[in-house]
Amino acid sequence: VFYYAKGIGAYRATINDSSNSNYILDKNNQILYYVENGDVQSNSQVSVKEGTGSLGAYISNTGNNMSLSGLTLNIEENQKGRYVQSDVKANSVTDLDVLINLTGSNGIGILQKEGIVNSLSSMQVTGNGAVGAVISDNDGTQTGEFLNRGNIEIFGDNSVGIYGTTKNEFMALTNGRLELLNDAGAVIKIADKNNPANGIIGIYGDGDTLIKQAGNIEVGKNGIGVYAEDNTAGIDSTGNLKISANGIGYYLEPSSM
């Protein structure tokens, strides 16, 4: 761990990194910023190298609103940019305002477990099979939320902008509730793919995941704007869609609109 900060009760911890550094995490299980109940302000860049299992930031929110801003995350193959975990009993918000570049295949920009994340982040997803944000919830009493208020551009084959799940068997999820919001003013752009087998998804949600599309989604050739699979909560659409050839705006399986 390069930087560690832990707030206690009402006393917040703050990391202010104004070094404008270019950190490279090239060893196993490194973490640049580890913070509990506090804030991170940074003007630096961090590269999470392939095969290391490292994290740009680990955020644990157990009751106070928190924020991470200014950081640029460059994420290589099979790596994660940051992990956000919240106390399921705490109705607190984690604000994220960073730049994420997912250049490697199967990488993840944001991995959120429980809680509420308000993302003003900009994401570029160029790696194949990469996901801008993965959100999971396994708590039956409080709904997890991911609020996208930034811009997401997706280029990689079979990649996803926002992926919400409450029933992924590999993550042992059985009893969760989620809301995914693409807010007014937010933009998700999906690149063209000539081969339908390589199509891109803007927002995916399964199980009890309500998808609210109030922003703008530009669906490229053979892409899908919103995909609700085995979904019991449905889609609330008040936003705008622009669809290219062979693209699909909303795909529901089974129908839940």
mmCIF file of C-alpha atoms in Angstrom:
data_model
loop_
_atom_site.group_PDB
_atom_site.id
_atom_site.type_symbol
_atom_site.label_atom_id
_atom_site.label_comp_id
_atom_site.label_asym_id
_atom_site.label_seq_id
_atom_site.Cartn_x
_atom_site.Cartn_y
_atom_site.Cartn_z
ATOM 1 C CA VAL A 1 0.000 0.000 0.000
ATOM 2 C CA PHE A 2 1.440 3.356 -1.056
ATOM 3 C CA TYR A 3 -1.075 5.595 0.781
ATOM 4 C CA TYR A 4 -3.293 4.526 3.706
ATOM 5 C CA ALA A 5 -5.886 6.603 5.545
ATOM 6 C CA LYS A 6 -8.623 5.597 8.002
ATOM 7 C CA GLY A 7 -11.261 7.876 9.443
ATOM 8 C CA ILE A 8 -12.825 7.112 12.824
ATOM 9 C CA GLY A 9 -16.444 7.994 13.554
ATOM 10 C CA ALA A 10 -17.129 11.584 12.535
ATOM 11 C CA TYR A 11 -13.412 12.240 11.960
ATOM 12 C CA ARG A 12 -12.620 11.863 8.267
ATOM 13 C CA ALA A 13 -9.312 10.890 6.756
ATOM 14 C CA THR A 14 -8.027 12.643 3.628
ATOM 15 C CA ILE A 15 -5.308 11.759 1.138
ATOM 16 C CA ASN A 16 -4.215 14.762 -0.931
ATOM 17 C CA ASP A 17 -1.719 13.642 -3.565
ATOM 18 C CA SER A 18 -0.669 16.661 -5.633
ATOM 19 C CA SER A 19 2.589 15.096 -6.846
ATOM 20 C CA ASN A 20 1.386 14.672 -10.462
ATOM 21 C CA SER A 21 3.137 11.303 -10.442
ATOM 22 C CA ASN A 22 2.918 8.348 -12.818
ATOM 23 C CA TYR A 23 2.664 5.316 -10.549
ATOM 24 C CA ILE A 24 3.222 1.844 -11.987
ATOM 25 C CA LEU A 25 1.821 -1.142 -10.078
ATOM 26 C CA ASP A 26 3.892 -3.973 -11.516
ATOM 27 C CA LYS A 27 4.201 -6.250 -8.485
ATOM 28 C CA ASN A 28 1.624 -8.588 -6.985
ATOM 29 C CA ASN A 29 -1.267 -7.248 -4.877
ATOM 30 C CA GLN A 30 -0.211 -3.631 -4.690
ATOM 31 C CA ILE A 31 -2.679 -0.848 -3.777
ATOM 32 C CA LEU A 32 -1.981 2.804 -4.486
ATOM 33 C CA TYR A 33 -4.670 4.354 -2.244
ATOM 34 C CA TYR A 34 -6.363 2.482 0.611
ATOM 35 C CA VAL A 35 -8.916 4.614 2.416
ATOM 36 C CA GLU A 36 -11.657 3.946 4.971
ATOM 37 C CA ASN A 37 -14.206 6.686 5.658
ATOM 38 C CA GLY A 38 -12.327 9.501 3.990
ATOM 39 C CA ASP A 39 -11.481 11.195 0.713
ATOM 40 C CA VAL A 40 -8.790 10.991 -1.946
ATOM 41 C CA GLN A 41 -7.805 13.973 -4.099
ATOM 42 C CA SER A 42 -5.123 13.237 -6.666
ATOM 43 C CA ASN A 43 -3.714 14.665 -9.892
ATOM 44 C CA SER A 44 -1.621 11.561 -10.581
ATOM 45 C CA GLN A 45 -1.830 8.587 -12.940
ATOM 46 C CA VAL A 46 -1.603 4.927 -12.026
ATOM 47 C CA SER A 47 -1.046 1.965 -14.349
ATOM 48 C CA VAL A 48 -2.237 -1.415 -13.093
ATOM 49 C CA LYS A 49 -0.066 -3.965 -14.882
ATOM 50 C CA GLU A 50 -1.187 -7.311 -16.246
ATOM 51 C CA GLY A 51 -0.927 -10.316 -13.944
ATOM 52 C CA THR A 52 -0.412 -8.387 -10.700
ATOM 53 C CA GLY A 53 -3.862 -8.437 -9.072
ATOM 54 C CA SER A 54 -3.181 -4.878 -7.924
ATOM 55 C CA LEU A 55 -5.658 -2.010 -7.398
ATOM 56 C CA GLY A 56 -5.439 1.679 -8.062
ATOM 57 C CA ALA A 57 -7.721 2.381 -5.110
ATOM 58 C CA TYR A 58 -9.509 0.401 -2.399
ATOM 59 C CA ILE A 59 -12.381 2.304 -0.800
ATOM 60 C CA SER A 60 -14.254 1.084 2.283
ATOM 61 C CA ASN A 61 -17.321 3.125 3.200
ATOM 62 C CA THR A 62 -18.894 2.203 6.529
ATOM 63 C CA GLY A 63 -21.153 5.175 7.082
ATOM 64 C CA ASN A 64 -19.727 8.508 5.908
ATOM 65 C CA ASN A 65 -19.988 9.980 2.430
ATOM 66 C CA MET A 66 -16.657 9.583 0.636
ATOM 67 C CA SER A 67 -15.004 10.805 -2.555
ATOM 68 C CA LEU A 68 -12.204 9.933 -4.968
ATOM 69 C CA SER A 69 -11.349 12.580 -7.552
ATOM 70 C CA GLY A 70 -8.724 13.613 -10.082
ATOM 71 C CA LEU A 71 -6.983 10.270 -10.555
ATOM 72 C CA THR A 72 -6.285 8.693 -13.967
ATOM 73 C CA LEU A 73 -6.428 4.885 -14.004
ATOM 74 C CA ASN A 74 -4.820 2.838 -16.803
ATOM 75 C CA ILE A 75 -5.876 -0.789 -16.497
ATOM 76 C CA GLU A 76 -4.299 -3.709 -18.334
ATOM 77 C CA GLU A 77 -5.509 -7.239 -19.027
ATOM 78 C CA ASN A 78 -7.591 -8.974 -16.308
ATOM 79 C CA GLN A 79 -6.959 -6.184 -13.784
ATOM 80 C CA LYS A 80 -9.232 -3.896 -11.745
ATOM 81 C CA GLY A 81 -8.972 -0.155 -11.253
ATOM 82 C CA ARG A 82 -10.687 0.313 -7.906
ATOM 83 C CA TYR A 83 -12.806 -1.580 -5.454
ATOM 84 C CA VAL A 84 -15.631 0.104 -3.538
ATOM 85 C CA GLN A 85 -17.266 -1.679 -0.601
ATOM 86 C CA SER A 86 -19.989 -0.153 1.575
ATOM 87 C CA ASP A 87 -21.686 -1.163 4.802
ATOM 88 C CA VAL A 88 -25.114 -2.385 3.729
ATOM 89 C CA LYS A 89 -26.697 -0.633 6.733
ATOM 90 C CA ALA A 90 -25.229 2.749 5.864
ATOM 91 C CA ASN A 91 -27.159 4.965 3.447
ATOM 92 C CA SER A 92 -23.950 6.699 2.428
ATOM 93 C CA VAL A 93 -22.636 7.748 -0.967
ATOM 94 C CA THR A 94 -19.206 7.311 -2.551
ATOM 95 C CA ASP A 95 -18.478 9.972 -5.181
ATOM 96 C CA LEU A 96 -16.086 9.001 -7.977
ATOM 97 C CA ASP A 97 -14.739 11.571 -10.424
ATOM 98 C CA VAL A 98 -11.785 10.055 -12.241
ATOM 99 C CA LEU A 99 -10.589 9.073 -15.722
ATOM 100 C CA ILE A 100 -10.514 5.353 -16.522
ATOM 101 C CA ASN A 101 -8.705 3.813 -19.501
ATOM 102 C CA LEU A 102 -9.408 0.094 -19.863
ATOM 103 C CA THR A 103 -6.838 -0.996 -22.418
ATOM 104 C CA GLY A 104 -6.502 -4.699 -21.557
ATOM 105 C CA SER A 105 -8.961 -7.485 -22.229
ATOM 106 C CA ASN A 106 -11.306 -8.564 -19.401
ATOM 107 C CA GLY A 107 -10.370 -5.608 -17.219
ATOM 108 C CA ILE A 108 -12.769 -3.851 -14.824
ATOM 109 C CA GLY A 109 -12.725 -0.131 -14.112
ATOM 110 C CA ILE A 110 -14.939 -0.009 -10.997
ATOM 111 C CA LEU A 111 -15.896 -3.017 -8.877
ATOM 112 C CA GLN A 112 -18.687 -2.031 -6.479
ATOM 113 C CA LYS A 113 -20.071 -4.240 -3.723
ATOM 114 C CA GLU A 114 -23.240 -2.932 -2.052
ATOM 115 C CA GLY A 115 -23.888 0.732 -1.247
ATOM 116 C CA ILE A 116 -24.363 3.791 -3.449
ATOM 117 C CA VAL A 117 -21.817 5.077 -5.971
ATOM 118 C CA ASN A 118 -22.240 8.426 -7.696
ATOM 119 C CA SER A 119 -19.918 8.358 -10.717
ATOM 120 C CA LEU A 120 -18.958 11.483 -12.629
ATOM 121 C CA SER A 121 -16.088 9.540 -14.152
ATOM 122 C CA SER A 122 -15.081 9.371 -17.803
ATOM 123 C CA MET A 123 -14.334 5.877 -19.110
ATOM 124 C CA GLN A 124 -12.745 4.583 -22.301
ATOM 125 C CA VAL A 125 -13.198 0.842 -22.713
ATOM 126 C CA THR A 126 -10.934 -0.416 -25.508
ATOM 127 C CA GLY A 127 -9.995 -3.892 -24.256
ATOM 128 C CA ASN A 128 -11.989 -6.871 -25.478
ATOM 129 C CA GLY A 129 -14.383 -8.282 -22.883
ATOM 130 C CA ALA A 130 -13.689 -5.360 -20.551
ATOM 131 C CA VAL A 131 -16.318 -3.754 -18.297
ATOM 132 C CA GLY A 132 -16.390 -0.140 -17.196
ATOM 133 C CA ALA A 133 -18.230 -0.812 -13.927
ATOM 134 C CA VAL A 134 -19.392 -4.040 -12.264
ATOM 135 C CA ILE A 135 -21.987 -3.542 -9.517
ATOM 136 C CA SER A 136 -23.231 -6.320 -7.252
ATOM 137 C CA ASP A 137 -25.696 -6.454 -4.379
ATOM 138 C CA ASN A 138 -26.522 -9.356 -2.080
ATOM 139 C CA ASP A 139 -28.428 -7.516 0.655
ATOM 140 C CA GLY A 140 -32.193 -7.914 0.797
ATOM 141 C CA THR A 141 -32.893 -4.820 2.919
ATOM 142 C CA GLN A 142 -31.214 -1.917 1.113
ATOM 143 C CA THR A 143 -30.989 -1.340 -2.618
ATOM 144 C CA GLY A 144 -27.534 -0.879 -4.080
ATOM 145 C CA GLU A 145 -27.225 1.978 -6.559
ATOM 146 C CA PHE A 146 -24.851 3.028 -9.324
ATOM 147 C CA LEU A 147 -25.512 6.521 -10.670
ATOM 148 C CA ASN A 148 -23.695 7.260 -13.918
ATOM 149 C CA ARG A 149 -23.333 10.988 -14.526
ATOM 150 C CA GLY A 150 -20.221 10.783 -16.703
ATOM 151 C CA ASN A 151 -19.374 9.695 -20.232
ATOM 152 C CA ILE A 152 -18.530 6.134 -21.249
ATOM 153 C CA GLU A 153 -17.073 5.171 -24.636
ATOM 154 C CA ILE A 154 -16.887 1.466 -25.469
ATOM 155 C CA PHE A 155 -14.782 0.061 -28.309
ATOM 156 C CA GLY A 156 -13.641 -3.448 -27.331
ATOM 157 C CA ASP A 157 -15.272 -6.604 -28.699
ATOM 158 C CA ASN A 158 -17.939 -7.999 -26.325
ATOM 159 C CA SER A 159 -17.358 -5.228 -23.816
ATOM 160 C CA VAL A 160 -19.913 -3.659 -21.460
ATOM 161 C CA GLY A 161 -20.214 -0.149 -20.068
ATOM 162 C CA ILE A 162 -22.155 -0.851 -16.851
ATOM 163 C CA TYR A 163 -22.856 -4.381 -15.572
ATOM 164 C CA GLY A 164 -25.249 -4.901 -12.654
ATOM 165 C CA THR A 165 -25.930 -8.278 -11.068
ATOM 166 C CA THR A 166 -27.884 -9.617 -8.112
ATOM 167 C CA LYS A 167 -27.789 -13.300 -9.042
ATOM 168 C CA ASN A 168 -24.360 -14.155 -10.413
ATOM 169 C CA GLU A 169 -23.702 -17.677 -9.132
ATOM 170 C CA PHE A 170 -19.936 -17.257 -9.319
ATOM 171 C CA MET A 171 -20.216 -14.277 -6.944
ATOM 172 C CA ALA A 172 -22.621 -16.198 -4.630
ATOM 173 C CA LEU A 173 -25.342 -13.579 -5.056
ATOM 174 C CA THR A 174 -28.880 -14.653 -4.139
ATOM 175 C CA ASN A 175 -30.899 -11.875 -2.493
ATOM 176 C CA GLY A 176 -29.867 -8.470 -3.794
ATOM 177 C CA ARG A 177 -31.560 -5.403 -5.257
ATOM 178 C CA LEU A 178 -29.978 -2.864 -7.583
ATOM 179 C CA GLU A 179 -30.769 0.339 -9.393
ATOM 180 C CA LEU A 180 -28.601 1.434 -12.302
ATOM 181 C CA LEU A 181 -29.092 5.006 -13.516
ATOM 182 C CA ASN A 182 -27.745 6.576 -16.676
ATOM 183 C CA ASP A 183 -28.660 10.105 -15.695
ATOM 184 C CA ALA A 184 -29.798 13.030 -17.820
ATOM 185 C CA GLY A 185 -26.757 14.523 -19.546
ATOM 186 C CA ALA A 186 -24.686 11.343 -19.263
ATOM 187 C CA VAL A 187 -23.567 9.747 -22.541
ATOM 188 C CA ILE A 188 -22.780 6.136 -23.385
ATOM 189 C CA LYS A 189 -21.279 5.604 -26.855
ATOM 190 C CA ILE A 190 -21.086 2.114 -28.350
ATOM 191 C CA ALA A 191 -18.727 1.542 -31.284
ATOM 192 C CA ASP A 192 -19.683 -0.232 -34.512
ATOM 193 C CA LYS A 193 -18.925 -3.943 -34.854
ATOM 194 C CA ASN A 194 -19.200 -5.612 -38.260
ATOM 195 C CA ASN A 195 -19.467 -9.059 -36.684
ATOM 196 C CA PRO A 196 -22.606 -9.467 -34.518
ATOM 197 C CA ALA A 197 -20.699 -11.953 -32.333
ATOM 198 C CA ASN A 198 -18.473 -9.070 -31.170
ATOM 199 C CA GLY A 199 -21.319 -6.711 -30.260
ATOM 200 C CA ILE A 200 -21.093 -4.273 -27.351
ATOM 201 C CA ILE A 201 -23.622 -3.661 -24.545
ATOM 202 C CA GLY A 202 -24.103 -0.257 -22.946
ATOM 203 C CA ILE A 203 -25.912 -1.315 -19.742
ATOM 204 C CA TYR A 204 -26.581 -4.874 -18.552
ATOM 205 C CA GLY A 205 -28.724 -5.904 -15.578
ATOM 206 C CA ASP A 206 -29.954 -9.263 -14.328
ATOM 207 C CA GLY A 207 -32.232 -10.427 -11.519
ATOM 208 C CA ASP A 208 -33.763 -7.677 -9.373
ATOM 209 C CA THR A 209 -31.912 -4.868 -11.159
ATOM 210 C CA LEU A 210 -33.931 -1.831 -12.194
ATOM 211 C CA ILE A 211 -32.313 -0.013 -15.112
ATOM 212 C CA LYS A 212 -33.165 3.680 -15.429
ATOM 213 C CA GLN A 213 -32.146 5.195 -18.747
ATOM 214 C CA ALA A 214 -32.586 8.965 -18.528
ATOM 215 C CA GLY A 215 -29.460 9.958 -20.450
ATOM 216 C CA ASN A 216 -28.134 9.424 -23.951
ATOM 217 C CA ILE A 217 -27.049 6.130 -25.492
ATOM 218 C CA GLU A 218 -25.565 5.949 -28.988
ATOM 219 C CA VAL A 219 -25.792 2.345 -30.169
ATOM 220 C CA GLY A 220 -23.284 1.359 -32.846
ATOM 221 C CA LYS A 221 -23.722 -1.315 -35.481
ATOM 222 C CA ASN A 222 -24.667 -4.692 -33.934
ATOM 223 C CA GLY A 223 -24.637 -3.202 -30.428
ATOM 224 C CA ILE A 224 -27.257 -3.235 -27.660
ATOM 225 C CA GLY A 225 -28.076 -0.142 -25.634
ATOM 226 C CA VAL A 226 -29.693 -1.815 -22.595
ATOM 227 C CA TYR A 227 -29.830 -5.582 -22.012
ATOM 228 C CA ALA A 228 -32.033 -6.913 -19.199
ATOM 229 C CA GLU A 229 -31.463 -10.661 -18.817
ATOM 230 C CA ASP A 230 -33.667 -12.840 -16.596
ATOM 231 C CA ASN A 231 -34.704 -9.520 -15.113
ATOM 232 C CA THR A 232 -37.606 -9.036 -12.693
ATOM 233 C CA ALA A 233 -37.304 -5.259 -12.150
ATOM 234 C CA GLY A 234 -37.425 -3.994 -15.731
ATOM 235 C CA ILE A 235 -36.390 -0.839 -17.560
ATOM 236 C CA ASP A 236 -37.506 2.747 -16.949
ATOM 237 C CA SER A 237 -36.735 4.706 -20.104
ATOM 238 C CA THR A 238 -37.053 8.488 -20.328
ATOM 239 C CA GLY A 239 -33.786 9.172 -22.166
ATOM 240 C CA ASN A 240 -32.579 9.278 -25.754
ATOM 241 C CA LEU A 241 -31.396 6.512 -28.056
ATOM 242 C CA LYS A 242 -29.565 6.784 -31.372
ATOM 243 C CA ILE A 243 -29.338 3.409 -33.089
ATOM 244 C CA SER A 244 -27.131 2.391 -36.037
ATOM 245 C CA ALA A 245 -27.659 -0.468 -38.479
ATOM 246 C CA ASN A 246 -28.543 -3.795 -36.815
ATOM 247 C CA GLY A 247 -28.362 -2.180 -33.403
ATOM 248 C CA ILE A 248 -30.894 -2.794 -30.636
ATOM 249 C CA GLY A 249 -32.059 -0.154 -28.192
ATOM 250 C CA TYR A 250 -33.594 -2.336 -25.465
ATOM 251 C CA TYR A 251 -33.298 -6.119 -25.242
ATOM 252 C CA LEU A 252 -35.339 -7.834 -22.530
ATOM 253 C CA GLU A 253 -35.130 -11.525 -21.673
ATOM 254 C CA PRO A 254 -37.724 -12.376 -20.534
ATOM 255 C CA SER A 255 -39.842 -9.323 -21.343
ATOM 256 C CA SER A 256 -40.089 -7.078 -18.279
ATOM 257 C CA MET A 257 -40.751 -3.599 -19.632
#
